[in-house]
Coordinates of C-alpha atoms in Angstrom, one line a residue:
X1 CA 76.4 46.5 -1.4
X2 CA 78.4 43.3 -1.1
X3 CA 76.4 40.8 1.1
X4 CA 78.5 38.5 3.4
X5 CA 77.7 34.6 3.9
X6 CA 79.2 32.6 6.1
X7 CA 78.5 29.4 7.8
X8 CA 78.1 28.7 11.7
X9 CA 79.0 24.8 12.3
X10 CA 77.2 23.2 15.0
X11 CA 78.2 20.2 17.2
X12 CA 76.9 17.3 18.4
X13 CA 78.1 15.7 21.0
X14 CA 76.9 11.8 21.8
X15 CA 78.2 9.1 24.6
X16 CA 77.4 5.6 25.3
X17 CA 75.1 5.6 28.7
X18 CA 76.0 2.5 30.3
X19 CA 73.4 2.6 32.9
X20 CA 71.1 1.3 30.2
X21 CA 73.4 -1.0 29.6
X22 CA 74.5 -2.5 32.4
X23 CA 72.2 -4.0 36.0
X24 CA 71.1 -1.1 37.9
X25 CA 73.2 -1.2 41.5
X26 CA 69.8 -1.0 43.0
X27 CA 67.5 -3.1 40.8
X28 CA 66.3 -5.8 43.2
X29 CA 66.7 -3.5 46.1
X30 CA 63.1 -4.0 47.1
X31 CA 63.4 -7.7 46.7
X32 CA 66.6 -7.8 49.8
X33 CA 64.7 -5.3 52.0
X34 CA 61.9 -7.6 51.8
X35 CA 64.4 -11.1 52.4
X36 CA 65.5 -9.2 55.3
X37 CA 62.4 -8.5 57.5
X38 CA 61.5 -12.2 57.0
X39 CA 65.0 -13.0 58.3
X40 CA 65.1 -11.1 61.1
X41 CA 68.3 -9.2 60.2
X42 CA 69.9 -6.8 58.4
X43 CA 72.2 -7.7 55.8
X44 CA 74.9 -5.2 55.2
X45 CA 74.8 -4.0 51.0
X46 CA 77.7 -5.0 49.3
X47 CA 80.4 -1.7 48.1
X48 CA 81.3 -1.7 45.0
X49 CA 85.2 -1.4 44.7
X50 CA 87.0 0.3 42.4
X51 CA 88.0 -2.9 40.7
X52 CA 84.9 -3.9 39.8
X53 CA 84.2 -0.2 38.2
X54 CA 87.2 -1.0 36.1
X55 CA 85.8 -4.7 35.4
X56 CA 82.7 -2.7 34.2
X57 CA 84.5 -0.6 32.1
X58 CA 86.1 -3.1 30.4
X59 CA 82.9 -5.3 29.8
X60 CA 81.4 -2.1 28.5
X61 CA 84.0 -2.0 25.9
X62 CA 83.6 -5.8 25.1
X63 CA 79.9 -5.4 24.3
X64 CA 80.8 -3.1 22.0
X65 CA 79.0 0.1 23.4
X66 CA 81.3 3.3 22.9
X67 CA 82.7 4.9 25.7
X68 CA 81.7 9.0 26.6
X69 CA 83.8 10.7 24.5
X70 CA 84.8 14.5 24.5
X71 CA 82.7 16.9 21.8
X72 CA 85.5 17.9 18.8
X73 CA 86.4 21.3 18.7
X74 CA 86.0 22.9 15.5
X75 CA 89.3 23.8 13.6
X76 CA 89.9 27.0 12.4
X77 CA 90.8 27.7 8.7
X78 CA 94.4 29.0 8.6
X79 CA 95.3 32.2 7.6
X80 CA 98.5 32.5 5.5
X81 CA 99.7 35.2 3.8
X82 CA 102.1 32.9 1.7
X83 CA 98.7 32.1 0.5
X84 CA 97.8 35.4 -1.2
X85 CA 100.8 34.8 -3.9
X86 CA 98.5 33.2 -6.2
X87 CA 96.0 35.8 -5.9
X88 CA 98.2 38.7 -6.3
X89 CA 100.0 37.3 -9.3
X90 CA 96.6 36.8 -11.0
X91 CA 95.1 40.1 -9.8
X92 CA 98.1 42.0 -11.7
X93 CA 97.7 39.4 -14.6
X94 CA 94.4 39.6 -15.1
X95 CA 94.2 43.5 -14.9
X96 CA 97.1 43.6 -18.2
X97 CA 95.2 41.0 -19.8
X98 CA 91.4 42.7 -19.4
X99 CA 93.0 46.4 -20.8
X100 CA 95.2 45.2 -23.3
X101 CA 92.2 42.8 -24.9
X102 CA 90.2 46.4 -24.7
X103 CA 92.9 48.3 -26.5
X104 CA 92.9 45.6 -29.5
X105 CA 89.2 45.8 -29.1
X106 CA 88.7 49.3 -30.0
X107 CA 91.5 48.8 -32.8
X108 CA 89.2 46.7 -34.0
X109 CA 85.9 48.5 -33.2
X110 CA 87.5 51.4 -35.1
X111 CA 88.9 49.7 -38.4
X112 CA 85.1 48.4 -38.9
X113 CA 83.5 51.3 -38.1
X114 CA 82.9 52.3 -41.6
X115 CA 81.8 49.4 -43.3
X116 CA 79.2 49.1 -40.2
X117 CA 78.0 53.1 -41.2
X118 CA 77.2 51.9 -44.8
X119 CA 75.7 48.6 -42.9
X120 CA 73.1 50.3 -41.2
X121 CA 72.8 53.1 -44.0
X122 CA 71.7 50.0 -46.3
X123 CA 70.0 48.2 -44.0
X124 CA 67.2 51.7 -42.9
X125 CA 66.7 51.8 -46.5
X126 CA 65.8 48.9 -47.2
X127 CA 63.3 48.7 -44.1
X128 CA 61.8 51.9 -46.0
X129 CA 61.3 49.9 -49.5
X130 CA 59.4 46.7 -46.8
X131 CA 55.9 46.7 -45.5
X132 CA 55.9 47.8 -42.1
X133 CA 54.6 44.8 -40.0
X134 CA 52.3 46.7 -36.6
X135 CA 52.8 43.9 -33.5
X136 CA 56.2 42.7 -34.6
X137 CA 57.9 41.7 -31.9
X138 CA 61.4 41.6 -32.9
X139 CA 60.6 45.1 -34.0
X140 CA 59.8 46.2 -31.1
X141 CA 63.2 45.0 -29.6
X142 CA 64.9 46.4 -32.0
X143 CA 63.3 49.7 -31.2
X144 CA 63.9 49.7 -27.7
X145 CA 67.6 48.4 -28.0
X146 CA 68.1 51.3 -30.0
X147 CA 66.4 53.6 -28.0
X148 CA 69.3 52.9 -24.9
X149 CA 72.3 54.8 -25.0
X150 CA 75.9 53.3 -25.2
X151 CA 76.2 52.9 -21.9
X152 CA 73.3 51.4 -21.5
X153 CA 73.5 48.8 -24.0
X154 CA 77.2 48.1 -22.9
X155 CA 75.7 47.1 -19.0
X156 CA 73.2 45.3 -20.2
X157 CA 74.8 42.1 -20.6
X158 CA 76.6 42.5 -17.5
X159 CA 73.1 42.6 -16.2
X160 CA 72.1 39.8 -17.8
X161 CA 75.1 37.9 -16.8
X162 CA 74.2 38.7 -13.3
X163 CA 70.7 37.4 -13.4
X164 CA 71.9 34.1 -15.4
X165 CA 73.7 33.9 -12.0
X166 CA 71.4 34.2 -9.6
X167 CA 68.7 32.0 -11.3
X168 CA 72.0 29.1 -10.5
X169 CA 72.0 29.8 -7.4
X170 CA 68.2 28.8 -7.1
X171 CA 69.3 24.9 -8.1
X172 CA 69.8 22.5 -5.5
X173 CA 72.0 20.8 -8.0
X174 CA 74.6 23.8 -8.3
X175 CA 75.0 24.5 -4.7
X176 CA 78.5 23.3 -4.1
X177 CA 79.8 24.4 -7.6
X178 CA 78.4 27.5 -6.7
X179 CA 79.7 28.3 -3.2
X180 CA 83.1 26.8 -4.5
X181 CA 83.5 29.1 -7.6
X182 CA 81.3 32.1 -7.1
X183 CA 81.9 33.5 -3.8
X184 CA 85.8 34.4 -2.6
X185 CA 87.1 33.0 0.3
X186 CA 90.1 33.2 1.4
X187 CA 90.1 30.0 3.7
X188 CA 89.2 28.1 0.3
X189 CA 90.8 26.0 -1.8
X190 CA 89.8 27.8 -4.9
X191 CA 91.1 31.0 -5.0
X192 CA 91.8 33.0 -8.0
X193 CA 88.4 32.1 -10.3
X194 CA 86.3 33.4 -7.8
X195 CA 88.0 36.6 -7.5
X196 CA 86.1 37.3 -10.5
X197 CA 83.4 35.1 -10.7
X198 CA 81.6 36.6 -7.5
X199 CA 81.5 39.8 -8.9
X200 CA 78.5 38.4 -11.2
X201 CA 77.2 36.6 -8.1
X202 CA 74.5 37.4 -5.9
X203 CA 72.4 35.3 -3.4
X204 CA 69.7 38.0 -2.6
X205 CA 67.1 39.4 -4.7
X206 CA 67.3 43.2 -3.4
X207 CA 71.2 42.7 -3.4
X208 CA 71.4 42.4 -6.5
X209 CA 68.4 44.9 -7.6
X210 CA 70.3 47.6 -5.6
X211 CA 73.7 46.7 -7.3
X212 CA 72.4 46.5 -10.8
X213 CA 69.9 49.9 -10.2
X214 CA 73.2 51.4 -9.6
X215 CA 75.5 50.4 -12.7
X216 CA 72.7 51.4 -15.0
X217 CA 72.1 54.9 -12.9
X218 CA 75.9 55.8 -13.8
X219 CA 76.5 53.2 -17.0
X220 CA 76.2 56.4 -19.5
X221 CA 77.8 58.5 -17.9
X222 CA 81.2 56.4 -17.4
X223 CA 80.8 55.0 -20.9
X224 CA 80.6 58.3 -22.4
X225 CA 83.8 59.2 -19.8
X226 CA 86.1 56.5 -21.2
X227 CA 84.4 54.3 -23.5
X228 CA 82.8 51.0 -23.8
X229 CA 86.2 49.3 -24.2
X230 CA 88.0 51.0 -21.4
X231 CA 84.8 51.0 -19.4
X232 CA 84.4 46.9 -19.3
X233 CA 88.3 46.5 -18.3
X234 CA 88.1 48.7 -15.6
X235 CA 85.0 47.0 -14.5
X236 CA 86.6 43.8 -14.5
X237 CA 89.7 44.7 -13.4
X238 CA 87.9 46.6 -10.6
X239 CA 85.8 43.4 -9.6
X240 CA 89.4 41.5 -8.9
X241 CA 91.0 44.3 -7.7
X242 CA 88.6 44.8 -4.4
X243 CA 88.5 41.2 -3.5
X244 CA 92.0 40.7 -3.6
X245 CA 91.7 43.7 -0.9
X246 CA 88.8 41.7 0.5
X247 CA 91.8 38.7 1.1
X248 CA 94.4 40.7 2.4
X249 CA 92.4 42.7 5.1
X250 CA 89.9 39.4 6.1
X251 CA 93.6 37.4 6.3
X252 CA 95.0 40.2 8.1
X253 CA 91.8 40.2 10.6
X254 CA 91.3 36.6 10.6
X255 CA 88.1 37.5 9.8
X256 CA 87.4 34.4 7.0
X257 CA 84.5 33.8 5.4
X258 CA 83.0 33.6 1.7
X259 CA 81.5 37.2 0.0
X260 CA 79.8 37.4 -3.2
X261 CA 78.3 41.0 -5.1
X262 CA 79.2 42.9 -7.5
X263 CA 79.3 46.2 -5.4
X264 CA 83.4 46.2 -5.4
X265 CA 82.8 46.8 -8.8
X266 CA 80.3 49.7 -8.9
X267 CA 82.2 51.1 -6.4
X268 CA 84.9 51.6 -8.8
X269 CA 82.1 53.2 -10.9
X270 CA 80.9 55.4 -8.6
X271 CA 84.0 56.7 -7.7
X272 CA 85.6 57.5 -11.4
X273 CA 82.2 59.3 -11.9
X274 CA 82.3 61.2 -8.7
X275 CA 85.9 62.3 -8.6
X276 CA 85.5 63.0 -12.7
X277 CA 82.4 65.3 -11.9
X278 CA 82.4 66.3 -8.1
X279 CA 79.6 68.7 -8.6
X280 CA 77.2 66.6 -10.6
X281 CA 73.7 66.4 -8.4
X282 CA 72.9 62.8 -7.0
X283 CA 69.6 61.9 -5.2
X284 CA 68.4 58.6 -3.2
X285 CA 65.8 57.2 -5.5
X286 CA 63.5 57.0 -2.6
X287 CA 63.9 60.4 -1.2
X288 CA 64.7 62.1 -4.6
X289 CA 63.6 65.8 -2.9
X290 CA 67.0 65.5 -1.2
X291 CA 69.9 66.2 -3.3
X292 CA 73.6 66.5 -2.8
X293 CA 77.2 66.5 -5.2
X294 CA 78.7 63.4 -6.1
X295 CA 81.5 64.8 -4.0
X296 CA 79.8 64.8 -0.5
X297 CA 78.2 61.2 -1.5
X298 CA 82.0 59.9 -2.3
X299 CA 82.9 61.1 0.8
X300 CA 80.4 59.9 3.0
X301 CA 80.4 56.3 1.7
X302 CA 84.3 56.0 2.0
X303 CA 84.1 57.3 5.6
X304 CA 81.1 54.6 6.4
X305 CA 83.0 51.9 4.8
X306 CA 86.5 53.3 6.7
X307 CA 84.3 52.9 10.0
X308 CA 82.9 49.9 9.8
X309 CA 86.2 48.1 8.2
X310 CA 87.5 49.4 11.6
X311 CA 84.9 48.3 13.9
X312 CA 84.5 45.3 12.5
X313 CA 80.8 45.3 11.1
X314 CA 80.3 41.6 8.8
X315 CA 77.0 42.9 7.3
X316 CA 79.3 44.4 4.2
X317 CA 82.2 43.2 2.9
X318 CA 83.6 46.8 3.7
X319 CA 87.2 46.3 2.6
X320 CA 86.1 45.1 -1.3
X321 CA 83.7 48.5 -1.1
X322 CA 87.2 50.2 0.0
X323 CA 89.5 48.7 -2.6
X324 CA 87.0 49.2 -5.4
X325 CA 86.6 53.0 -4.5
X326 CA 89.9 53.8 -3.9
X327 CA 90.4 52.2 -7.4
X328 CA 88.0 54.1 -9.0
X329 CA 89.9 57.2 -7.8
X330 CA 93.2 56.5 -8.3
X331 CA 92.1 55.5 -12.2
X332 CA 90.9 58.7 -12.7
X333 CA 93.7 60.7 -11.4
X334 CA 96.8 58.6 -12.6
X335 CA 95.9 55.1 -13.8
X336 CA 94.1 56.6 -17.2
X337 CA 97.0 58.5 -18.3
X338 CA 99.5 55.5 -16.9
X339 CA 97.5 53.0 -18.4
X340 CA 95.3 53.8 -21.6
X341 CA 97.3 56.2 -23.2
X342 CA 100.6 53.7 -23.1
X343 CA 98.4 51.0 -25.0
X344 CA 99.8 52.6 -28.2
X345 CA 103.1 50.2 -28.5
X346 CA 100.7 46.8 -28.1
X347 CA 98.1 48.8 -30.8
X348 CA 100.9 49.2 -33.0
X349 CA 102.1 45.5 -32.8
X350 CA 98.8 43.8 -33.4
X351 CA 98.3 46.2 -36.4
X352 CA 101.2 45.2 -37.7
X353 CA 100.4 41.4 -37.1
X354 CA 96.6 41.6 -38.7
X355 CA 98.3 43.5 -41.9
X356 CA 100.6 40.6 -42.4
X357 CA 100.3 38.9 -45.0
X358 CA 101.6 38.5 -49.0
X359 CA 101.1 41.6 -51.0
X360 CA 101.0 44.1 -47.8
X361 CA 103.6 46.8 -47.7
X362 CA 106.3 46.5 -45.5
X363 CA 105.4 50.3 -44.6
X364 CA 101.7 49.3 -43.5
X365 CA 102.4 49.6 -40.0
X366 CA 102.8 53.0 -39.5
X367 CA 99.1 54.1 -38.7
X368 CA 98.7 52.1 -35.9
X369 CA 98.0 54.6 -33.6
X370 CA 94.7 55.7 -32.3

């Protein structure tokens, strides 16, 4: 769920008072009333003209006392399409980037695969040959690290990155680097690091425990789907991806304000899982007798997040939750085959670029391909 923040500006307005500034009209009234009973007539009061109003004025302005001045109205951040150029440009940029780093990754991942098999083959014998050490803690660790599936183990540093996060956003000192760089505006100066940056950001405790419950509910399941590598540059891609929807549809509205969460993101997740396996069984972890199919859920949360991008609701940041499901679909259905299994060509050229070198064959380059 991608929380909203905004600001609400308040006024205030001040004016010079020049009645305590100047002689009360009516100061000394008492004093003429009581001059005139002695007299034994009635003095007529004295008008003031509007000369002498202007004669105040003016001595008002020479004593240096401000005049009443009119409250500023607050200005309204533009909202410029001409603006989402940058964004767009590094929306599609960083989406290339984040899958073609993941295809050299897995070249990579696969070329020291072996080497890592004998690793750990050496490594369990030798813990065989030690004396076992009860109450180690590093043990321990090591237990339970290896005790988590793939997917597991791959989210968990995106969890970790997203409580690193958080604990910032508990330091007075960090508050304007932090609402500059890790929450997407589209009224703000800073535009494009943010895109990303506020996918690892969240204000709220229970915003972020919901969001984070969620990734680790469906991390093995989509890592065993496509893989760690693929898996983290859709994530990332997916996180830049639904704000730049986030900017188009809040410019488009004139709707402005800053959002932060990583529920774009997971949206993304959710989807790919649910349109992969429509009939897997979900449940609500606090209602876990009631069950339905991943299908019905994908359903029902696009339609929620349809109505309230309509109707206007600023409790979500319904558009991002739009863009990253929509993503998550269209992945699954076109953008794997469009995307992943073209990475061959760049696989092929940084093999050829690693086996460089004197003494390699000039024929080295032809197994490449995963």
């Amino acid at each position: 769920m991608m929380a909203w923040r905004s600001r609400a500006g308040s006024w205030v307005a001040w004016s010079g008072a020049t009645g305590a500034i100047l002689p009360h009209p009516g100061a000394h009234r008492g004093f003429l009333l009581h001059h005139q009973q002695r007299c034994g007539f009635r003095k007529v009061a004295k008008r003031v003209e509007p000369k002498k109003e202007a004669e105040q004025g003016e001595l008002v302005q020479k004593r240096g006392v401000a005049p009443p001045v009119e409250p500023p109205t607050p200005q309204l951040p533009k909202r410029s399409f001409r603006r989402l150029v940058k964004p767009l440009v590094f929306t599609v940029g960083f989406t290339g980037c984040s899958f073609g780093a993941a295809a050299i990754w897995q070249y990579e991942s696969l070329k020291s695969r072996v080497q890592s098999y004998f690793d750990e083959v050496r490594a369990d014998w030798l813990d065989k040959l030690r004396p076992q050490k009860h109450g180690d803690f590093r043990k321990q660790v090591n237990q339970w690290w290896n005790s988590l599936s793939e997917g597991q183990r791959t989210v968990t540093g995106i969890i970790a990155s997203n409580a690193l996060v958080f604990c910032c956003w508990r330091i007075p000192y960090l508050q304007r680097t932090m609402v500059r760089y890790f929450t997407s505006n589209p009224a703000s100066k800073t535009l494009c690091w943010p895109m990303l940056l506020s996918t690892f950001s969240h204000y709220s405790l229970f915003h972020m425990a919901a969001n984070m419950y969620v990734l680790w509910s469906f991390s093995s399941s989509i890592v065993n789907m496509m893989g760690r590598e693929q898996f983290l540059a859709m994530y990332l891609s997916a996180g830049v991806i639904s704000t730049f929807v986030s900017y188009v549809c809040k410019t488009a509205t004139g709707r402005l304000g800053p959002s932060l969460g990583a529920s774009g993101a997971i949206m993304t997740v959710l989807a790919a899982v649910c349109t992969k396996m429509p009939e897997a069984k979900l449940a609500i972890i606090f209602l876990p007798m009631y069950t339905f199919t991943a299908g019905n859920a994908l359903k029902t949360i696009v339609a929620l997040d349809t109505a309230g991008l309509i109707m206007g609701w600023r409790f979500f940041d319904h558009a991002a939750h739009l863009g990253g499901a929509l993503f998550g679909i269209w992945y699954v259905l076109y953008g794997h085959e469009l995307i992943w299994k073209n990475r061959e060509p760049l696989v092929k050229i940084w093999h050829n670029f690693r086996t460089r070198g004197p003494g390699s064959s000039s024929g080295s380059g032809g197994d490449g391909s995963i």
